[in-house]
Every structure is written in C-alpha cells, then in structure tokens.
CSV table of C-alpha atoms in Angstrom, one decimal:
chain,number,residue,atom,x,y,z
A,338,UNK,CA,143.6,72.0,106.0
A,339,UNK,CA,144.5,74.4,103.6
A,340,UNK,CA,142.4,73.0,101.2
A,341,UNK,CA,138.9,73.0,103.7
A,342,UNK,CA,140.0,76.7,104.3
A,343,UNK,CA,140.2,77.5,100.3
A,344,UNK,CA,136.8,75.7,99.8
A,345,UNK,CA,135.1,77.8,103.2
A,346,UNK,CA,136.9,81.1,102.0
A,347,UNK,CA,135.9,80.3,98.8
A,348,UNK,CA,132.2,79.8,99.3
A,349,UNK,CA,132.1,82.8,101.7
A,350,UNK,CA,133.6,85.2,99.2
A,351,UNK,CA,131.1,84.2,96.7
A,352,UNK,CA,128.3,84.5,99.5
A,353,UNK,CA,129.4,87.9,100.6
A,354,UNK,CA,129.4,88.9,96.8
A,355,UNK,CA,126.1,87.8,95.7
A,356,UNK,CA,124.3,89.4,98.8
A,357,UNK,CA,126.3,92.6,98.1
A,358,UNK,CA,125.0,92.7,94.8
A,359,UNK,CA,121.6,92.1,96.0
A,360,UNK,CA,121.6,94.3,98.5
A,361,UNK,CA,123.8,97.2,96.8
A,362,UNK,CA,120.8,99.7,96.8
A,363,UNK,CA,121.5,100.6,100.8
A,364,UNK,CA,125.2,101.5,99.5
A,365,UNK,CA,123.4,103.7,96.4
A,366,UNK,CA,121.1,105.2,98.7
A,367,UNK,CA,123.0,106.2,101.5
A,368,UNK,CA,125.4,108.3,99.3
A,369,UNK,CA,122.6,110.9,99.1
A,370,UNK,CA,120.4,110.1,102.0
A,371,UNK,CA,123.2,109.9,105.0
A,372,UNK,CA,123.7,113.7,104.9
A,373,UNK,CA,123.9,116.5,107.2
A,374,UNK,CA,121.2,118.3,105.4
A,375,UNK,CA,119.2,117.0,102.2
A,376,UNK,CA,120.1,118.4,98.7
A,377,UNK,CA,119.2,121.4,97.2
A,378,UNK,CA,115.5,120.6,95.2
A,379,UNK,CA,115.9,120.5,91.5
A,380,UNK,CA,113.6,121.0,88.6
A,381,UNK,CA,112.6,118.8,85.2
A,382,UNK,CA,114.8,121.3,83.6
A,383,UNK,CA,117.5,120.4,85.6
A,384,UNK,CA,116.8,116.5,84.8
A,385,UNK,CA,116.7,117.4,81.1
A,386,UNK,CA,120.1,118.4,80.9
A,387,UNK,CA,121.8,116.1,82.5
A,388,UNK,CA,119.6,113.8,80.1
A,389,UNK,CA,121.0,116.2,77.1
A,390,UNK,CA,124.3,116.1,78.3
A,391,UNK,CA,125.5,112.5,79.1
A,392,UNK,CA,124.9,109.7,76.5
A,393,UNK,CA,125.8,106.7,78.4
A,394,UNK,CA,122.9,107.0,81.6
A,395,UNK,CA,120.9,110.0,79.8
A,396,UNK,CA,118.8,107.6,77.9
A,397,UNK,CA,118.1,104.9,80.7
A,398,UNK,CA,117.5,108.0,83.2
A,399,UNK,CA,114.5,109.3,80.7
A,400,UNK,CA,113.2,106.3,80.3
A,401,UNK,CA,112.8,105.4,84.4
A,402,UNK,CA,111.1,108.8,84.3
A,403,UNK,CA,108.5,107.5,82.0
A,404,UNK,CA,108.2,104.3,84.1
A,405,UNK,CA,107.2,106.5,86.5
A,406,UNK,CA,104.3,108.2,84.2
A,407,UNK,CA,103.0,104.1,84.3
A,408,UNK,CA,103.3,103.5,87.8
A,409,UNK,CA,101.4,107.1,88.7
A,410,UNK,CA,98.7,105.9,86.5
A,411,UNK,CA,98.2,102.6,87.6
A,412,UNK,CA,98.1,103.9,91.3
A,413,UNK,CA,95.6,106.5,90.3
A,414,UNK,CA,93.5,103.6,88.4
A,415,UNK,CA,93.6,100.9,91.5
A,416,UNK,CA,93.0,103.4,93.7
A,417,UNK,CA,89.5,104.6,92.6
A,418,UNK,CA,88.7,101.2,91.4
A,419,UNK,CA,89.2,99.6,94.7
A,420,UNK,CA,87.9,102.3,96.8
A,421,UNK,CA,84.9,102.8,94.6
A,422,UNK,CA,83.9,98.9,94.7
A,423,UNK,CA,84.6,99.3,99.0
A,424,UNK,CA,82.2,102.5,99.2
A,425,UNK,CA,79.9,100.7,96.7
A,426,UNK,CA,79.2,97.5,99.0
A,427,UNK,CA,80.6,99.0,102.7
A,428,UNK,CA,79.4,102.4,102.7
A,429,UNK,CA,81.9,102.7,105.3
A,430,UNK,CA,84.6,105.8,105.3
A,431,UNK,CA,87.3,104.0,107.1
A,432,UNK,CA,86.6,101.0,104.9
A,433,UNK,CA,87.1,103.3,101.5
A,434,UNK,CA,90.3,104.8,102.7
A,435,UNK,CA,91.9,101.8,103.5
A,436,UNK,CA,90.8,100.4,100.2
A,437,UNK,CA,92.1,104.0,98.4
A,438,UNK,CA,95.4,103.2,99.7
A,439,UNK,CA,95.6,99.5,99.3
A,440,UNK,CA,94.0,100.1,95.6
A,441,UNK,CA,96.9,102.5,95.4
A,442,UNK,CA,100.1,100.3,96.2
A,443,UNK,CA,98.6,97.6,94.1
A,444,UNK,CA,97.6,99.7,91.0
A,445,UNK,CA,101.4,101.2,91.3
A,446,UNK,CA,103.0,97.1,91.2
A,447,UNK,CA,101.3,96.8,88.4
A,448,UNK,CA,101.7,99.9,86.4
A,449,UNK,CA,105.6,99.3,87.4
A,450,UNK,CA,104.9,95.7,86.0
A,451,UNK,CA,103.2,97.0,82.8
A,452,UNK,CA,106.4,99.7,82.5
A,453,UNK,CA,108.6,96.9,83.5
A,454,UNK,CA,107.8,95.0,79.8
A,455,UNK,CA,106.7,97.9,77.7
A,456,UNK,CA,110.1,100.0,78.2
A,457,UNK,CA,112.6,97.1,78.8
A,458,UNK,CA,113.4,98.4,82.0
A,459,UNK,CA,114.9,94.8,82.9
A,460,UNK,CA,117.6,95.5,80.1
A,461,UNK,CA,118.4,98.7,81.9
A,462,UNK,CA,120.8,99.9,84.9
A,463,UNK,CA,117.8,102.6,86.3
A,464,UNK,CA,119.4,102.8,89.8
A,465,UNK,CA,123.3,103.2,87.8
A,466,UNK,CA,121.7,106.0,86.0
A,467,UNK,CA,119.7,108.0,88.7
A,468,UNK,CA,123.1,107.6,91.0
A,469,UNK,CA,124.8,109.2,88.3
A,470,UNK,CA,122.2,112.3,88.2
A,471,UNK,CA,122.6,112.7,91.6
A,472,UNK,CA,126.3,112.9,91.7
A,473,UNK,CA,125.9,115.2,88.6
A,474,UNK,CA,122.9,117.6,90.7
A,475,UNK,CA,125.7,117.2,93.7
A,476,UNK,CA,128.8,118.8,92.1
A,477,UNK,CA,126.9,121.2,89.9
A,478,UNK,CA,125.1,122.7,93.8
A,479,UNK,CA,128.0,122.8,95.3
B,1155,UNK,CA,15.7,85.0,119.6
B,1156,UNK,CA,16.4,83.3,116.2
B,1157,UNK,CA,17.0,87.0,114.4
B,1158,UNK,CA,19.0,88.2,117.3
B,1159,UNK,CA,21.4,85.1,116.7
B,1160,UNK,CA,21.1,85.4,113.3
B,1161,UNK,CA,22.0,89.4,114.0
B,1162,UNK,CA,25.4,88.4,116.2
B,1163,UNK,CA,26.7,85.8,113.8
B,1164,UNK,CA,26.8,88.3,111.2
B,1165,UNK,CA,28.6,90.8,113.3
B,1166,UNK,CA,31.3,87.9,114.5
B,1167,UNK,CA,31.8,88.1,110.5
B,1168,UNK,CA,33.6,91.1,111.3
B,1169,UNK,CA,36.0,89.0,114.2
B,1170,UNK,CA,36.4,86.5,111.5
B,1171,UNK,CA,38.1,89.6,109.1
B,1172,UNK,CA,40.7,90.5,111.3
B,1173,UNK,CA,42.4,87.3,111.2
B,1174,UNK,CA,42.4,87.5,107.7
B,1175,UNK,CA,43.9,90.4,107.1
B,1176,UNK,CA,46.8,89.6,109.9
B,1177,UNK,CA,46.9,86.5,107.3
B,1178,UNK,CA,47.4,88.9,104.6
B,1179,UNK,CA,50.0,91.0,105.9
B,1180,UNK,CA,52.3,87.8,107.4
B,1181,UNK,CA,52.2,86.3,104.0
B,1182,UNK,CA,52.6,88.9,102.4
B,1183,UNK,CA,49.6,87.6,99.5
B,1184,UNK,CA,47.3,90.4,98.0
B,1185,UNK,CA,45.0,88.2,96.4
B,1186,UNK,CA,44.0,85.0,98.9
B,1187,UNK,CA,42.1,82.7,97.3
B,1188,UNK,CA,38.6,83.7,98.5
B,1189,UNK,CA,36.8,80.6,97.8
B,1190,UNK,CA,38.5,78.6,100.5
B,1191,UNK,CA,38.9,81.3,103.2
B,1192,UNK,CA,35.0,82.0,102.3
B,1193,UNK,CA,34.4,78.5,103.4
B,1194,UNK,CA,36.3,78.7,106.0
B,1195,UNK,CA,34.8,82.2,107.6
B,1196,UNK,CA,31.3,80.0,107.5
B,1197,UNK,CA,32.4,77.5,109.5
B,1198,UNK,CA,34.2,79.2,112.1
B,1199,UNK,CA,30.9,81.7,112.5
B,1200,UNK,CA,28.9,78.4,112.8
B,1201,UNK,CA,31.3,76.6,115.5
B,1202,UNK,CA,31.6,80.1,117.6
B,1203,UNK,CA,27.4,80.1,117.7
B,1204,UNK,CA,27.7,77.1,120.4
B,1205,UNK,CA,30.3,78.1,123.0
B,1206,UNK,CA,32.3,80.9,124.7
B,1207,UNK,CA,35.1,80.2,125.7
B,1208,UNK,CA,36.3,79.5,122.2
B,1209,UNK,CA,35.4,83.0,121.4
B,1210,UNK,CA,37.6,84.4,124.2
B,1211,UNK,CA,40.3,82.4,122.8
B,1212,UNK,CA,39.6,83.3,119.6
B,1213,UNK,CA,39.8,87.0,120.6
B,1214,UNK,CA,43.2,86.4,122.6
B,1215,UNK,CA,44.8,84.7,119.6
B,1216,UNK,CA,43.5,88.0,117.7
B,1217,UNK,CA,45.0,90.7,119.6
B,1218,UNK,CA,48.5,88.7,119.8
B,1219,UNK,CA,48.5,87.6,115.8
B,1220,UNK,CA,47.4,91.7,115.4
B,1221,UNK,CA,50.3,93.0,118.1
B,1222,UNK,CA,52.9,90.6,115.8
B,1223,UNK,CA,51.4,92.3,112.4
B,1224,UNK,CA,51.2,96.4,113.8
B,1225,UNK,CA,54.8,95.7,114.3
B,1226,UNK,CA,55.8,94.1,110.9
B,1227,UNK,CA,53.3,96.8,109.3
B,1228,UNK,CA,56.1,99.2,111.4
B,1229,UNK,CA,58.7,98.1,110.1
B,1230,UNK,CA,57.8,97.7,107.0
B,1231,UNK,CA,56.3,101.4,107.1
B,1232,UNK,CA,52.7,100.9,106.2
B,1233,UNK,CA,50.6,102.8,108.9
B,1234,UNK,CA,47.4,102.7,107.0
B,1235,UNK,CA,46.6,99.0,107.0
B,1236,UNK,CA,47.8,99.4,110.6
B,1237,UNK,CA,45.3,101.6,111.1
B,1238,UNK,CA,42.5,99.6,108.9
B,1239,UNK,CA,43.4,97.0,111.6
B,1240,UNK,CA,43.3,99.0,114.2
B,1241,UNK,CA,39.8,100.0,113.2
B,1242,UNK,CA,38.5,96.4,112.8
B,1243,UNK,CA,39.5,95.5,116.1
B,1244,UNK,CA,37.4,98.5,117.6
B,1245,UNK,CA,34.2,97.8,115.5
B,1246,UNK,CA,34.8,93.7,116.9
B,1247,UNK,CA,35.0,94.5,120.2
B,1248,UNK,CA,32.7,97.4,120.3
B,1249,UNK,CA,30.6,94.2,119.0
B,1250,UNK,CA,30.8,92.0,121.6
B,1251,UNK,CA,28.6,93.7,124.3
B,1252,UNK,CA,29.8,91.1,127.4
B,1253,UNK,CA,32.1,92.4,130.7
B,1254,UNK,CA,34.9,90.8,130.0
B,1255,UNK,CA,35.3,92.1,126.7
B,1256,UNK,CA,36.2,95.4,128.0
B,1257,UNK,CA,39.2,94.3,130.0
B,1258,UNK,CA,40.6,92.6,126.9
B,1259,UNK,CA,40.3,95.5,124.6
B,1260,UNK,CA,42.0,98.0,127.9
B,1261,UNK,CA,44.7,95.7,128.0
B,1262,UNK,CA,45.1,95.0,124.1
B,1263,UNK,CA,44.9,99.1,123.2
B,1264,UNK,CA,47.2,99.4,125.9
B,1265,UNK,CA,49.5,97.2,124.2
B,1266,UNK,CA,48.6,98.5,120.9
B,1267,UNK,CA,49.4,101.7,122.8
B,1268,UNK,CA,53.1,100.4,124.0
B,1269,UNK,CA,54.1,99.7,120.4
B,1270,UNK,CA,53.0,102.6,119.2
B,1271,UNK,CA,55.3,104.2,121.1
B,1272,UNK,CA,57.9,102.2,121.4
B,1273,UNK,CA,60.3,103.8,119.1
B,1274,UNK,CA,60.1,106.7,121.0
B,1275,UNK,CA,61.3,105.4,124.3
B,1276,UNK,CA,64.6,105.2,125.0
B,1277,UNK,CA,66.6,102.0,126.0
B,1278,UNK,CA,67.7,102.3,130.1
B,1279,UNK,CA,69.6,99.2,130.4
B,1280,UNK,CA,73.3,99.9,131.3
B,1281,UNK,CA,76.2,98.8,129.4
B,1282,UNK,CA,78.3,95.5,130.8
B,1283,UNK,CA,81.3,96.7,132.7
B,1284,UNK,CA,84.0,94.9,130.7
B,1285,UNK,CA,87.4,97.4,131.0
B,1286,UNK,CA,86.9,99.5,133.6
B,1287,UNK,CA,86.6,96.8,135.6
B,1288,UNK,CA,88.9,93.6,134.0
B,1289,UNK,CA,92.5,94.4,135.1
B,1290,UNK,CA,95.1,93.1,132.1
B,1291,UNK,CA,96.1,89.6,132.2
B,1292,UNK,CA,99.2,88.5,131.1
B,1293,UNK,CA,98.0,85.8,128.6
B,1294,UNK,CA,95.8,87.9,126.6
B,1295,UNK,CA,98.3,91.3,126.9
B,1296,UNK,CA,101.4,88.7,125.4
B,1297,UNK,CA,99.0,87.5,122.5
B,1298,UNK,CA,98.0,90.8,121.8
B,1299,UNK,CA,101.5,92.6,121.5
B,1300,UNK,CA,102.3,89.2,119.7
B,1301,UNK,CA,99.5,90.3,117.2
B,1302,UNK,CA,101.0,93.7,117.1
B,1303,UNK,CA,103.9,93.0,116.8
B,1304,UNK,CA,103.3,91.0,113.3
B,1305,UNK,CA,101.1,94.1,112.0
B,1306,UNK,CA,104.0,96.1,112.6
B,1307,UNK,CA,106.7,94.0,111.1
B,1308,UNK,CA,104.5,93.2,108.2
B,1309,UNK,CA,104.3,97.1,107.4
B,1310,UNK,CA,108.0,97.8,107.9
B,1311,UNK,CA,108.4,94.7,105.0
B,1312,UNK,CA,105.9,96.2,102.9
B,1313,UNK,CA,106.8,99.4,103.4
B,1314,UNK,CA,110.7,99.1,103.1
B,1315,UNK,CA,110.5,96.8,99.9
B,1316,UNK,CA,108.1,98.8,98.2
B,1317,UNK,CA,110.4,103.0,99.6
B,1318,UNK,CA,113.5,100.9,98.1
B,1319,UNK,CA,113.0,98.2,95.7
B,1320,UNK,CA,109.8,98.9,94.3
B,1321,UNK,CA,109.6,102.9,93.7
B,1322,UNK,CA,113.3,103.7,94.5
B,1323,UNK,CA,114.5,102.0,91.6
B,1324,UNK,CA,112.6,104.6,88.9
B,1325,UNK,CA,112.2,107.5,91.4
B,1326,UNK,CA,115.1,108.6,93.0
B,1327,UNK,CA,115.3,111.7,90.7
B,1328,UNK,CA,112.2,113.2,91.9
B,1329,UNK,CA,112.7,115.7,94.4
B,1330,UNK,CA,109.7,114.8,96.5
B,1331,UNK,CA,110.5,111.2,96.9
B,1332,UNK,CA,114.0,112.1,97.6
B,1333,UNK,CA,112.8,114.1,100.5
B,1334,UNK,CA,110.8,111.5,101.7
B,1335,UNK,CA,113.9,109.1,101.3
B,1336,UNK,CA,115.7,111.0,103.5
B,1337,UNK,CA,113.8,112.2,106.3
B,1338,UNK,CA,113.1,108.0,106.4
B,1339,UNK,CA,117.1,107.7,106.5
B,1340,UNK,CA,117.1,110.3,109.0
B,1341,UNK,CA,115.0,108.1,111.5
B,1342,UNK,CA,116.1,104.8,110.5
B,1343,UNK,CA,118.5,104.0,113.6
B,1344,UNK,CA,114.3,104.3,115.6
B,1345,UNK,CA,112.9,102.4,113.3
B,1346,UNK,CA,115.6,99.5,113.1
B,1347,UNK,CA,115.3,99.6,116.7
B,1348,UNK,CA,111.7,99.1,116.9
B,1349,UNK,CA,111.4,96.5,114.1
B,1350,UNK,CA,114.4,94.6,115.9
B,1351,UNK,CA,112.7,94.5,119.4
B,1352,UNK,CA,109.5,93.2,117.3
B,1353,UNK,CA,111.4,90.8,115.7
B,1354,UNK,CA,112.7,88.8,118.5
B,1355,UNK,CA,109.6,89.4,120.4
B,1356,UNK,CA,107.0,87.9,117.8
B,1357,UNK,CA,110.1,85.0,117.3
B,1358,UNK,CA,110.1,84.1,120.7
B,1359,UNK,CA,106.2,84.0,121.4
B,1360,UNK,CA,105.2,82.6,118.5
B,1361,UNK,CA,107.6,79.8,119.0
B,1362,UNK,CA,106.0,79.4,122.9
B,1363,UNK,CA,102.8,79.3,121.1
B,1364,UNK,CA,103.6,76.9,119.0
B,1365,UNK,CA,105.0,74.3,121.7
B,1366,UNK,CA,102.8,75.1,124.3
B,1367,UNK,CA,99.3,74.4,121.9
C-alpha cells in the first residue's frame, strides 16, 4: 500500500509539474492582465531603460523586440503576397481579405520562425524577461 | 424557259452562300478551302433544280443554322457579319418569288427580331420559395450548429495559441498588444463559457454521427 501510493503520488507530482511548466504562461499573464484597470501606456524610451538598466533580462528583452521587427515583416510580406495572388485569380473582395489576413498569420509564423533561428531565441527566457519589464513599468507607475 | 432556269439557279447561288458563311462563323475557319465547298455549291444548285420541297427544307435548316450563328456572332460581339447575314438572307428570300416564302421570312425576321432583343427583356420567372416557406428541421438545424460549432472552436484554438504562445511570447512589452491582451482577459470568463458549451456540443454530436452513419 504505501508503496502503490508513493509510485501514484509520485507520478502525479511529476504530471502536475510538467503541465505547469507547460502551461506557466496563464500564471505570467494574468499578473498583468487580471487587473482592475490596465497599466499605464509606456514608451520605447521607457523600454530602453529598463534594457540600460538591468543586465540579466535587458539583453534577452531587446532581442524579443527585434523578433518582433521579423515577425511584423513577414506578416506584411504574406499578407500582400497571398492577397495579391487571391485578387489576381478571384477578383473577389471578400476572397482578398480573407486571404490578407490568412497571408498575415502565416507570413508572421514564419517571420517568428526565421527570428526564432537567426536570434537564438530558443536559448533565451523572452517571457522571464518581458515579466520582469513589466514588474519594473509596475513599481516605477505606481 | 431554259434562260429563266438558267436565271434562278444562279440566284439560288446566293441561298447556297448563306450556309457557308453560318459554316464559317461555327468553325470559326477564315480561309475554307474553296475548291471543295466550290464543288459542293454546284451540286447542291443542280439537285435543288428538280424538286421543292428540298428547297423548303433547305430554307428551314437556313434560318435555324442562321438563328444559332446571330447568337454566337452576339456573344462573341461581332454585329457586322451578323448583319452581312442578315442581308444575305433578305436578298435569298427576296429571291424566291413563291407564297410561302413570305411566311417563312415573317416568322424567321421575327425570330431574328426576338434575339435581337433579347438582351433587353427582362427575366419574369419567380424565384423558388425555399425559406420562407421550409420551417427548420431538426436534422439539418443539429448538423449545422454541429458545423458551427467546429468553426468556432477551431478559431478560439487558433486564436488563443497564436494571442499567447505564438505573439505573447516576444510582445508582451508593446503597449498595444498589452491592451489587446487585457480587454481579451477581461472577457475571458464569456468566452470560456462559449467555447465550453461548443465543446461538449460538437463532442456529443459528432460522436451520434459517427454511430448512427
């Protein structure tokens, strides 16, 4: 008996662990997002120096930025690609939105994808870093 | 006698043209080969010398072969060879100098006439009554909620992996998709709601579907 207990308690501990790291980004999210009323808006300036001013997530936190630059891109890029090759062949307008936006999505997966390899993201803790910022943006408004 | 036959064989000449040139326009061929269709023209002046009925005939496969190539001339916007048919069909049967001739060309301008026009006239037939009339069944209203239901949980998936996986992860610290973020947070206890009711809905029927077919 105790030992079936050890082995079920065991196995659900390690359950319960690896879906809570999986699914940790509710936790981070919900720190900033369950609120009474949203933040106060913040600038690039304000991003640059918390990026000056701590060394540990500054770095990660400036390159997610620039993964951003890729995935903007890419969206821009699919989305007038698709749409244009819809219009082209379907001269419909409800066709060539649908397409825009669909076009859009895609082209941002795989500018994240291209941003994903070029800038190491994988070696990187983004979400660790913005969390940090956005403690940082919450005790400096306050 | 023997010039006035002579005289009307040469004018049926001008019957035999019209064919061709319906020939012309359903093939689609500028340059026939005019050694054969020549040949042919003599013949069919020759065998029309020794009967009338075939002539009538002749003139009723005319006008229908002519009514089939004014409307492909239509559509394919050429008006002047419709009218260079148009006018070969006058000089024919201003040709033929018998009575009945004169009821055929009525009734073929008239026709001629009709799809002429025919773009012009409006359509009067009345649309089927399909759903003012049906009254909702229950297979067909459960297979199309089923239907919606799937769209709907497909774009919750899509939409949820790509607000907090896929963009979340690099763009938390923009202030506009933070705002978005949270107005979605803000309405999340509706949409969980929804997507759970759609959930076990689309579970349940799909499952009947799948025993019941």
């Amino acid at each position: 008996m105790g030992d079936s207990e050890s082995f079920v308690g065991k196995n659900w501990n390690g359950l319960k662990d690896f879906w809570s790291d999986r699914l940790s980004f509710f936790e981070n999210y919900t720190r900033f997002t369950k609120r009474d009323a949203p933040l106060p808006s913040w600038s690039s300036s304000d991003v640059e120096e918390f990026i000056a001013s701590d060394p540990v997530h500054g770095p990660t936190l400036k390159t997610a930025r620039e993964a951003v630059t890729f995935g903007v891109t890419g969206a821009a890029l699919g989305a007038v690609s698709t749409a244009a090759f819809a219009w082209k062949y379907s001269r419909s307008p409800h066709g060539a939105a649908l397409s825009f936006l669909g076009g859009g999505v895609f082209g941002w997966t795989f500018g994240q994808e291209v941003a994903n390899h070029t800038l190491q993201l994988y070696k990187l803790d983004t979400m660790a870093a913005q969390v940090k910022f956005m403690e940082w943006w919450e005790r400096k408004s306050q | 006698m023997a010039a006035t036959a002579l005289f009307r064989s040469i004018r049926r000449r001008d019957v035999v043209s019209a064919p061709l040139s319906v020939y012309k326009s359903l093939a689609g061929n500028a340059q026939p080969s005019w050694g054969s269709s020549y040949i042919g023209q003599n013949y069919a002046s020759f065998s029309r010398a020794f009967g009338s009925k075939p002539v009538v005939n002749d003139i009723l496969g005319t006008g229908l072969g002519t009514n089939n190539a004014i409307r492909e001339e239509r559509e394919k916007s050429k008006s002047t060879e419709a009218a260079i048919v148009g006018a070969q069909l006058t000089r024919s049967f201003r040709a033929l100098d018998v009575g009945t001739s004169k009821r055929l060309f009525s009734t073929i301008s008239g026709d001629i006439k009709t799809t002429q026009e025919e773009p012009k006239i409006k359509s009067f037939r009345p649309l089927s009554p399909h759903l003012s009339v049906y009254q909702p069944q229950m297979n067909s209203m459960l297979s199309i909620f089923n239907r919606i239901s799937g769209v709907y949980l497909t774009g919750v998936t899509f939409a949820g992996y790509l607000l907090y996986l896929k963009m979340g992860m690099i763009c938390l610290t923009y202030p506009s998709f933070y705002q978005v973020l949270y107005h979605t947070q803000q309405q999340l206890p509706v949409i969980t709601s929804v997507t759970a009711l759609a959930a076990i809905y689309h579970t349940i029927k799909s499952t009947h579907s799948l025993l019941t077919h």
